[in-house]
Every structure is written in C-alpha cells, then in structure tokens.
PDB file of C-alpha atoms and ligand atoms in Angstrom:
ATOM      1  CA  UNK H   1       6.528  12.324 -15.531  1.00 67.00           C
ATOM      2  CA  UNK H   2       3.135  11.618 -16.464  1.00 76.00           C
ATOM      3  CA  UNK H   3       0.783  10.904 -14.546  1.00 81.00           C
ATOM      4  CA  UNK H   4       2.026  12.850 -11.955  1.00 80.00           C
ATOM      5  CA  UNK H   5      -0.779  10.937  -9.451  1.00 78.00           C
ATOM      6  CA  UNK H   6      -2.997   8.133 -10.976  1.00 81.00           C
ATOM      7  CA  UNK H   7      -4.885   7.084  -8.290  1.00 89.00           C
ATOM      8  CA  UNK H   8      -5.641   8.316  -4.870  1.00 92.00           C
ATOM      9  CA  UNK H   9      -3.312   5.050  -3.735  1.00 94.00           C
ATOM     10  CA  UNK H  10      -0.660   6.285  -5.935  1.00 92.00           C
ATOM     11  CA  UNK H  11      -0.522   9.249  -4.227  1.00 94.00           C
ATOM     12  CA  UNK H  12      -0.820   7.900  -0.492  1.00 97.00           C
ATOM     13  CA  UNK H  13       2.101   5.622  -1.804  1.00 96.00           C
ATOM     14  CA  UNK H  14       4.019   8.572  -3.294  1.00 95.00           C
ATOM     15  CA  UNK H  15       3.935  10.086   0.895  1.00 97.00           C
ATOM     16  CA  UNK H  16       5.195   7.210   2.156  1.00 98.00           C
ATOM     17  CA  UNK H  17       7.728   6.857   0.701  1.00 98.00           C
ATOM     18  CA  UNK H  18       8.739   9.582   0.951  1.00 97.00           C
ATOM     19  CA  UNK H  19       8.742   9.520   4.966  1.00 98.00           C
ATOM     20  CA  UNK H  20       9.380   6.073   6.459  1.00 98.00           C
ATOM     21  CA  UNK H  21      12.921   4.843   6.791  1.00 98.00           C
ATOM     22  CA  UNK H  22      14.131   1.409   7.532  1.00 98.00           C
ATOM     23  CA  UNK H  23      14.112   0.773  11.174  1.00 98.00           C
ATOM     24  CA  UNK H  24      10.497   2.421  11.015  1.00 98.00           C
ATOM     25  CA  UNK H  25       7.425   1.002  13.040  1.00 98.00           C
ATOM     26  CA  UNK H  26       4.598   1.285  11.047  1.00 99.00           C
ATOM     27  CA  UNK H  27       0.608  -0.082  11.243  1.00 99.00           C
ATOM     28  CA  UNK H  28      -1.681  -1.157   8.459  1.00 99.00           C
ATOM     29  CA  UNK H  29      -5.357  -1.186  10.152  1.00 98.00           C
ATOM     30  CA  UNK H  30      -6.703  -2.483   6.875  1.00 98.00           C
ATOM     31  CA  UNK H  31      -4.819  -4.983   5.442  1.00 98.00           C
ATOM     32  CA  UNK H  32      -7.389  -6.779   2.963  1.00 97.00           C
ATOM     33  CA  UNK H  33      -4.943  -8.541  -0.042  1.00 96.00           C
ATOM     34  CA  UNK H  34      -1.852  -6.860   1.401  1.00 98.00           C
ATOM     35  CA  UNK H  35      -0.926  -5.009  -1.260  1.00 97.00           C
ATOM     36  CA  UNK H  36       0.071  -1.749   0.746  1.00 98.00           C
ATOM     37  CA  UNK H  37       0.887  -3.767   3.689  1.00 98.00           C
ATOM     38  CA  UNK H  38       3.789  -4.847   1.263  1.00 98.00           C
ATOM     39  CA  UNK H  39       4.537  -1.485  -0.002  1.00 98.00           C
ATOM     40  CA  UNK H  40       5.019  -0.366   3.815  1.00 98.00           C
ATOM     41  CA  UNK H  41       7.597  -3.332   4.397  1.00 98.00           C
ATOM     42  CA  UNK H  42       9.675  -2.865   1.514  1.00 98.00           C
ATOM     43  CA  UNK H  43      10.211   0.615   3.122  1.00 98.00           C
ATOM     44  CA  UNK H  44      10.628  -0.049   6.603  1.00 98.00           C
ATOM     45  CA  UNK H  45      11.710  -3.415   7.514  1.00 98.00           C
ATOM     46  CA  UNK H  46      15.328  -5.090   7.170  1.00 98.00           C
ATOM     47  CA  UNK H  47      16.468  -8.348   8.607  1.00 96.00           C
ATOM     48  CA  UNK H  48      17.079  -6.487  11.918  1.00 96.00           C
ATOM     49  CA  UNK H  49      15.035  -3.560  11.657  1.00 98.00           C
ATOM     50  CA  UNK H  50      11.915  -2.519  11.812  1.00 98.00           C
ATOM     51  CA  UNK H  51       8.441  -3.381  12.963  1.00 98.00           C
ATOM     52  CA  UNK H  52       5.456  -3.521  10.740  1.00 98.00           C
ATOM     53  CA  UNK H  53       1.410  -5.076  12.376  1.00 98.00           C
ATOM     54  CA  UNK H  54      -1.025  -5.634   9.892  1.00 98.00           C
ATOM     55  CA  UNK H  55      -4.642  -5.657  11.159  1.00 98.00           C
ATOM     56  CA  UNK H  56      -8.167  -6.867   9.495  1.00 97.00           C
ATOM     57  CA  UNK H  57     -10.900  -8.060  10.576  1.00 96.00           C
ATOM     58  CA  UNK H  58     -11.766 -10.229   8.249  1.00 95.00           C
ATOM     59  CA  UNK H  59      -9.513 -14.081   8.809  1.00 95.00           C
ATOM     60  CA  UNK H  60      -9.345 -14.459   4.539  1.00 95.00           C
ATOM     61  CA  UNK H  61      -7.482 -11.060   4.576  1.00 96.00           C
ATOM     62  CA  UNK H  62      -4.959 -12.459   7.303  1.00 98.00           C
ATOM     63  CA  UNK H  63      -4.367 -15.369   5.172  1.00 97.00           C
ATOM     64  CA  UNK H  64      -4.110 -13.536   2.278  1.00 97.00           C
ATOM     65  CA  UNK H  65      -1.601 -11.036   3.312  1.00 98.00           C
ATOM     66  CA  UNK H  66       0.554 -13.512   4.760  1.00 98.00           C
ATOM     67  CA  UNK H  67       0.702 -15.583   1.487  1.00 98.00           C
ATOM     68  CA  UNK H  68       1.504 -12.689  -0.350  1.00 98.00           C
ATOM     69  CA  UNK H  69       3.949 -11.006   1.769  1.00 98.00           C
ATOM     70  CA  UNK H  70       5.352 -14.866   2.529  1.00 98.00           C
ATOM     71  CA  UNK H  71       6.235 -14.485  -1.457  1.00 98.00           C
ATOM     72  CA  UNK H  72       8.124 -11.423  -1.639  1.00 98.00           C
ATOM     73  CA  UNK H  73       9.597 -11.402   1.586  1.00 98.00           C
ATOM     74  CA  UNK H  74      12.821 -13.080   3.271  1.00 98.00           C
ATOM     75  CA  UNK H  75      11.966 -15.057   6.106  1.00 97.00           C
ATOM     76  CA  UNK H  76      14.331 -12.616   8.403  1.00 97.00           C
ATOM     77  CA  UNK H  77      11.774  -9.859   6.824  1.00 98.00           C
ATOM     78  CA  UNK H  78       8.489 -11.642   7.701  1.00 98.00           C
ATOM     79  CA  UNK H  79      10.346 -12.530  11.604  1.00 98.00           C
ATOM     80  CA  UNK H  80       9.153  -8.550  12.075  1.00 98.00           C
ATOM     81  CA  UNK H  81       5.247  -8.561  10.602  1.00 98.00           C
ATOM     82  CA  UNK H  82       2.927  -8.844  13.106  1.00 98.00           C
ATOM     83  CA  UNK H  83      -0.721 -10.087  11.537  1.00 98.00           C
ATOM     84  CA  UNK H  84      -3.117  -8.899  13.960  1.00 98.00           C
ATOM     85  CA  UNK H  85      -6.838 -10.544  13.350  1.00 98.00           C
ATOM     86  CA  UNK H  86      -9.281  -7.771  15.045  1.00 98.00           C
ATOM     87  CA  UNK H  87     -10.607  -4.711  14.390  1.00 98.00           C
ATOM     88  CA  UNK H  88      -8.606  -2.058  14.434  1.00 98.00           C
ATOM     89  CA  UNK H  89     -10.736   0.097  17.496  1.00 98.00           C
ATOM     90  CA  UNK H  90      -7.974  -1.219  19.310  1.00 98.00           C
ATOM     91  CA  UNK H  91      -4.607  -1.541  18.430  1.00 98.00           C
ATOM     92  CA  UNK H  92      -2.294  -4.107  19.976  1.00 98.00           C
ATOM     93  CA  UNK H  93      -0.882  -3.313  23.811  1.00 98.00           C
ATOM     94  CA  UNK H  94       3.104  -3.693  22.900  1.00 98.00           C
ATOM     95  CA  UNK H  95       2.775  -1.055  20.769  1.00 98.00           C
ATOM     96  CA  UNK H  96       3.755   2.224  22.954  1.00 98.00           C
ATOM     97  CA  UNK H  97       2.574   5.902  22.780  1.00 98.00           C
ATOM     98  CA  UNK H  98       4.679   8.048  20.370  1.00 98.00           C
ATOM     99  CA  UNK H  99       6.450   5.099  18.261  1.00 98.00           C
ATOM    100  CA  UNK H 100       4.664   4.949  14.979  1.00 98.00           C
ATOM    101  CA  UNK H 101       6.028   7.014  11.774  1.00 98.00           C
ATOM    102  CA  UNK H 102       2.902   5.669   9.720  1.00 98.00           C
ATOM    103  CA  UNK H 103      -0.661   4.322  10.064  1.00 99.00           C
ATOM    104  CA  UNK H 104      -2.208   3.436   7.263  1.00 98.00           C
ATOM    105  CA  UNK H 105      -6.124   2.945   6.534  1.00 98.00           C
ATOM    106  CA  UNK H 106      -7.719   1.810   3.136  1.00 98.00           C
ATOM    107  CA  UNK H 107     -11.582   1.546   3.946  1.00 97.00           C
ATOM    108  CA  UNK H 108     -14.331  -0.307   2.533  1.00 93.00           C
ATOM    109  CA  UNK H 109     -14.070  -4.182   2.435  1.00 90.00           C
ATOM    110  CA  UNK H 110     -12.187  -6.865   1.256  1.00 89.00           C
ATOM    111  CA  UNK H 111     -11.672  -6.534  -2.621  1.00 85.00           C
ATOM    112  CA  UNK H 112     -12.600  -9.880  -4.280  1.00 81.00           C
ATOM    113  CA  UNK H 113     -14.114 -11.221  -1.069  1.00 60.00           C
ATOM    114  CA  UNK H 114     -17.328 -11.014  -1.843  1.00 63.00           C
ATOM    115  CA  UNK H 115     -18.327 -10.355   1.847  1.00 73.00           C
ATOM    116  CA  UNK H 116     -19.360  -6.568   1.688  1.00 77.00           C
ATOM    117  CA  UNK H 117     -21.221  -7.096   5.197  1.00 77.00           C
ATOM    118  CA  UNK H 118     -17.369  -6.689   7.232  1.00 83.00           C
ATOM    119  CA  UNK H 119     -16.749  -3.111   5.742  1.00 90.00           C
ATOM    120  CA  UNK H 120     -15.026  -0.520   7.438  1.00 95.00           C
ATOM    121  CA  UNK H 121     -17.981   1.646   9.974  1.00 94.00           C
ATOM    122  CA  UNK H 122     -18.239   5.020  10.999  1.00 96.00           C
ATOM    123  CA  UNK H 123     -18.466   4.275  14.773  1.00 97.00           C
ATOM    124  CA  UNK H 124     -14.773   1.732  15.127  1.00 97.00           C
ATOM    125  CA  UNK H 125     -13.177   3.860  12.200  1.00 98.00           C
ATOM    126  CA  UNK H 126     -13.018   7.052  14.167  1.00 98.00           C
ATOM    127  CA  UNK H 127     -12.359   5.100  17.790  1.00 98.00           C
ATOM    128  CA  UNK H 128      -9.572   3.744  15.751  1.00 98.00           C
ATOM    129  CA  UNK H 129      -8.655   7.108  14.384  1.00 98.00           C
ATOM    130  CA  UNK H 130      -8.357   8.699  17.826  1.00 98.00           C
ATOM    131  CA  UNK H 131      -6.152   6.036  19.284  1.00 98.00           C
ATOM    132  CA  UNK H 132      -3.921   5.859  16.265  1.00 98.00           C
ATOM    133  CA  UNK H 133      -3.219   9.607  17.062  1.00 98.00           C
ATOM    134  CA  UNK H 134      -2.115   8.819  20.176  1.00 98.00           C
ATOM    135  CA  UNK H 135       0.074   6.168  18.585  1.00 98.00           C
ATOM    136  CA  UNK H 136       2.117   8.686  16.267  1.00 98.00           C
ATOM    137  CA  UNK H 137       5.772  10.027  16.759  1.00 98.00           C
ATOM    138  CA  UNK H 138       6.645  13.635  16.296  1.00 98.00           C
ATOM    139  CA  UNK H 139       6.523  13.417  12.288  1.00 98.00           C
ATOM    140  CA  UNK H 140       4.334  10.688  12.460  1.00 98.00           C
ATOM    141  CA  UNK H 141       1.596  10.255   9.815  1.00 98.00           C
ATOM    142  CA  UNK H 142      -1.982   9.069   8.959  1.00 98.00           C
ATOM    143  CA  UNK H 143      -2.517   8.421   5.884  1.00 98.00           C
ATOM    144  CA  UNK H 144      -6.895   7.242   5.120  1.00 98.00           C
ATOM    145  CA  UNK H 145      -7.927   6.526   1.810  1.00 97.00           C
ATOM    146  CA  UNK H 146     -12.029   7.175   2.053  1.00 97.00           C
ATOM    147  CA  UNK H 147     -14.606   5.487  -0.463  1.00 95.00           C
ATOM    148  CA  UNK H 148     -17.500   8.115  -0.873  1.00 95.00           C
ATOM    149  CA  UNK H 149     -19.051   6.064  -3.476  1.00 93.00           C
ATOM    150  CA  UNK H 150     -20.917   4.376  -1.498  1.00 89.00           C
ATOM    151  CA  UNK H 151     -23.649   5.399   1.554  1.00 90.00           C
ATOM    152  CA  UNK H 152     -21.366   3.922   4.270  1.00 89.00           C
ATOM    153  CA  UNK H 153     -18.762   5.583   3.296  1.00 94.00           C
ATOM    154  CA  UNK H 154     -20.300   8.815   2.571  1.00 95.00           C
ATOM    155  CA  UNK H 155     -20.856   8.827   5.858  1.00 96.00           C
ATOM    156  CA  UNK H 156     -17.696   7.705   7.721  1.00 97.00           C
ATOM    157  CA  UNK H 157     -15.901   9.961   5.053  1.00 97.00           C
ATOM    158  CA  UNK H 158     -18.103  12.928   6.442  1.00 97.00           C
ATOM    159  CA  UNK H 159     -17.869  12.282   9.805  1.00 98.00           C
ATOM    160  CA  UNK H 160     -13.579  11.759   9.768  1.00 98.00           C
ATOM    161  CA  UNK H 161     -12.993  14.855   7.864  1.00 98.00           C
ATOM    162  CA  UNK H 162     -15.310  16.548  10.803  1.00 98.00           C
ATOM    163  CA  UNK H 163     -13.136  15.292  13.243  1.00 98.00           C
ATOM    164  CA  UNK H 164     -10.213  16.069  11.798  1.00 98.00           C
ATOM    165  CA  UNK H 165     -11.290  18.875  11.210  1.00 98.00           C
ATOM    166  CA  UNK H 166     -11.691  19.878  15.140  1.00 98.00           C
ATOM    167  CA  UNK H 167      -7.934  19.164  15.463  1.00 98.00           C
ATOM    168  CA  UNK H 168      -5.038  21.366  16.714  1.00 98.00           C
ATOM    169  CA  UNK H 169      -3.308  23.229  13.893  1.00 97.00           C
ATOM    170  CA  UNK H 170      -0.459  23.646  16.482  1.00 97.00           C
ATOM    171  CA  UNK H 171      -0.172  19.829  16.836  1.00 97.00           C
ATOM    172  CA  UNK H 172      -1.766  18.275  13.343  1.00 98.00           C
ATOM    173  CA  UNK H 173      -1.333  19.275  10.090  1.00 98.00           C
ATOM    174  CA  UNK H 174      -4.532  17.798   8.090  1.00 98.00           C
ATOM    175  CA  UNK H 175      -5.103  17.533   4.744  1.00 97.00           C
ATOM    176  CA  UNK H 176      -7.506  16.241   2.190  1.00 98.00           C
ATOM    177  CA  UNK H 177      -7.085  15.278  -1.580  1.00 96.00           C
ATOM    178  CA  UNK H 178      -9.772  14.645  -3.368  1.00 94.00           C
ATOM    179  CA  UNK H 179     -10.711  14.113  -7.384  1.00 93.00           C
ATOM    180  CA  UNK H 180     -12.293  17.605  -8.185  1.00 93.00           C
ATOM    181  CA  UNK H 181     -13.495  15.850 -12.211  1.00 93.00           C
ATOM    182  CA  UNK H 182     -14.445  12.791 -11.063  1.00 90.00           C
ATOM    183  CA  UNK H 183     -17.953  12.572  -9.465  1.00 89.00           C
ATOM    184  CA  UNK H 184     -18.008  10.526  -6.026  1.00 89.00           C
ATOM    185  CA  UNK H 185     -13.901   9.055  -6.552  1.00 94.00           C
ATOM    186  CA  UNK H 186     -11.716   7.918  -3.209  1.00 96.00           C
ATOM    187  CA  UNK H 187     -10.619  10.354  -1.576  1.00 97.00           C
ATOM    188  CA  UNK H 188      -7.038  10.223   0.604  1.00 97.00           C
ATOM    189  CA  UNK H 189      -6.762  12.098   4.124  1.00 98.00           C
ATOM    190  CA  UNK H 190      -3.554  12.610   5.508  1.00 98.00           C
ATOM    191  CA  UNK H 191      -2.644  13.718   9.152  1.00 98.00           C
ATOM    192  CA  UNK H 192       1.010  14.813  10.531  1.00 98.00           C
ATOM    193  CA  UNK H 193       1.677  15.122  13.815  1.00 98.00           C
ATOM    194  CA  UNK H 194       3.747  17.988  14.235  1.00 98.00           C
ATOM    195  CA  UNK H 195       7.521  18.073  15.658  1.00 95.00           C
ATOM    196  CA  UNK H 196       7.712  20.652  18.982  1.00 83.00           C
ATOM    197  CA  UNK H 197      10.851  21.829  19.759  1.00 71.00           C
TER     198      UNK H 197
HETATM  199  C1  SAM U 201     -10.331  -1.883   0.967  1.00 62.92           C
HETATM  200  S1  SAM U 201      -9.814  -3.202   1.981  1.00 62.92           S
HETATM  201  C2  SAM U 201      -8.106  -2.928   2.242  1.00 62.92           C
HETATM  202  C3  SAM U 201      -7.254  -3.220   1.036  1.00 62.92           C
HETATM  203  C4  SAM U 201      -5.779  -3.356   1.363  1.00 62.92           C
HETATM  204  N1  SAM U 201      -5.189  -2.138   1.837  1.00 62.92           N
HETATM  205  C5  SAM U 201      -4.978  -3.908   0.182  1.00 62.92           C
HETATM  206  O1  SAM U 201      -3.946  -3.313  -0.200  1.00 62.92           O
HETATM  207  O2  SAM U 201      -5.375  -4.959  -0.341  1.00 62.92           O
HETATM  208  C6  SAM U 201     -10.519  -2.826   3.542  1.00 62.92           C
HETATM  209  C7  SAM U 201     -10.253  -3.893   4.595  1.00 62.92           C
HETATM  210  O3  SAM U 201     -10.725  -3.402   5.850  1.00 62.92           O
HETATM  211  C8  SAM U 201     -11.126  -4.536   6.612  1.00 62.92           C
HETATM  212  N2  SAM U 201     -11.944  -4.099   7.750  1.00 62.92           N
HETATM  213  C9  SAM U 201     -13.264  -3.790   7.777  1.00 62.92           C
HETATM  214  N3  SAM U 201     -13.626  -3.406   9.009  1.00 62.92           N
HETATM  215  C10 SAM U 201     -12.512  -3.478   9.790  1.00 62.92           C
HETATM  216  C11 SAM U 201     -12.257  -3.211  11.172  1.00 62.92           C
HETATM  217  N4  SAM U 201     -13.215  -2.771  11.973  1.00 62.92           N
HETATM  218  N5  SAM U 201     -11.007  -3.400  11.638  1.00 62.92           N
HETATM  219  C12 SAM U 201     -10.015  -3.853  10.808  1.00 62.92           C
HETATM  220  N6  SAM U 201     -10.200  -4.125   9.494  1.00 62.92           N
HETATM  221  C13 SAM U 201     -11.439  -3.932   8.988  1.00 62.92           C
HETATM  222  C14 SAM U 201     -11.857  -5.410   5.597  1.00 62.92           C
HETATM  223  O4  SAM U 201     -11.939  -6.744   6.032  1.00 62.92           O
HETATM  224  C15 SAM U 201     -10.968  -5.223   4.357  1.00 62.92           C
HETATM  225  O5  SAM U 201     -10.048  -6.259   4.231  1.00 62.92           O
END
C-alpha cells in the first residue's frame, strides 16, 4: 500500500479507526466543513447507538456540518449528533467524566470561510485540552492535528506539546508525528489515556 500516510489527517483517520466502535461517544471540538465530524459517525453511530457532539465556534461551520452530515446520514443517524455552537473551553454538561473513546481537534480556522480572525488560540485550546482529559475513558484518545505554518499556531503548537509533555507516563501515553522533509507541515498529536487494572 502506497502511501502508507498521505497527510497528517490520513493518519489521525487511520487511529480512529482503528479504535472507536459503534456504540462509541465521541467529540469533535473543531468541526469547520465536517468532514472528520463525518468520518467519526460513520464509525461510531448506528440508529440506536452511539453519541457523537460536534463543536465550533464559528455559526457557518454549524450550518455547514449539518448540511453535510444531513446528506450522508439516515435521519435515525443524525437523531444522535449533537451540534454544539461555542467554543470548545467548555464542553457540554451531559457529557460525564470517563465516557469519551475519542476527542478530536483540527486547529486553525474555517477552510473556505474566509474569516481567519475565529482561529483556534493558545489560551481556550489548552483549557479545552485539560478538560477533554478529564472527559476520556480508560483507552480513550486525543487525537490534535497542529498548523505550525503559521505564528498562531507556532505558538499554540509549542505550548500543547509542553503540556503534554508534563503529563503522567503512568496515566498518558503521548505522542507526536510530525513531517521530518517538509519544512513547517501539520503536525498530529495524539494522547491515550491509559487502562489501570
Ligand atoms: C481547520 S478547521 C476544522 C476543519 C474540520 N475538522 C473539517 O473536517 O472540516 C478549525 C475550526 O475550528 C473552529 N474554532 C476556532 N476557534 C474555536 C474555539 N475556540 N472553539 C471551537 N471551535 C473553534 C473554527 O471556526 C474552524 O471551523
């Protein structure tokens, strides 16, 4: 198989599937077009299983993840998406500690939406970041596609691997792929909480 990983999306999409299961409850804190929103509930959701919230900031991204979803999806599918219009500092109160098998960022702003002013920052990414850990079942996974291409996210791509960084090897494993031949590419960050038995 060749390409074995195209694109640092490829390869977050390659992990999960590889983990979530039907029946799953699973977050995307970035929606933007809802392209891996869809992704995530072709893999978890079926007409009576399976919870999958979709947050953005941004109300086009709502809309536009809900049209496209709306056109792939059954309706007994789209009963069990939740689109969530906020930022994802916060995540919504019905979801309980220890439930989630996958949170998924993809940072920067809105592709095509010409409004570059609502991208992802350092400060609510990493508030977001801590209480999506708290979020995760045993297994669980993070999975943060970074964009150092740019100054912003230079920074909030320095300051989350940091942070990570600081994290319990006993309770995390944390990992970072990154293009080694390809000057200032995405980046994907991945974070498992570990199972204790
Ligand atoms: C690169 S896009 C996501 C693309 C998306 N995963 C897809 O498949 O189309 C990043 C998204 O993050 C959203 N965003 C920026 N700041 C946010 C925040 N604080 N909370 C939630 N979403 C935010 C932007 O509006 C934008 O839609």
């Amino acid at each position: 198989m060749f390409p074995l990983f195209q694109s640092h999306l490829d390869l977050a999409h390659q992990y999960w599937k590889r983990l979530i299961r039907s029946g799953d409850i699973v977050i995307d804190a970035t929606c933007g077009n809802g392209q891996d929103t869809l992704v995530m509930a072709k893999l978890s959701l079926t007409e009576n299983s399976g919870t999958l919230y979709a947050l953005d900031i941004h109300p086009r991204a709502i809309s536009l993840t809900r049209e496209l979803l709306q056109s792939h999806l059954s309706p007994g599918l789209i009963e069990r998406l939740h689109l969530c219009q906020q930022c994802h500092s916060t995540f919504p109160d019905e979801i309980k500690t220890g439930t989630v098998s996958l949170i998924t960022y993809n940072l920067g702003y809105l592709p095509g939406g010409g409004d570059k002013s609502q991208t992802t920052l350092v400060k609510s990414t990493l508030q977001s970041l801590i209480n999506a850990l708290t979020l995760l079942k045993e297994g669980g996974l993070i999975s943060m596609t970074c964009y150092p291409g740019h100054e912003e996210g230079q920074k909030e791509e320095n300051e989350i691997l940091a942070f990570t960084a600081t994290l319990d090897p006993k309770q995390w494993n944390c990992c970072h792929h990154r293009w080694l031949n390809r000057k200032r590419a995405p980046s994907l960050l991945l974070i498992q909480k570990l199972y204790h038995r």
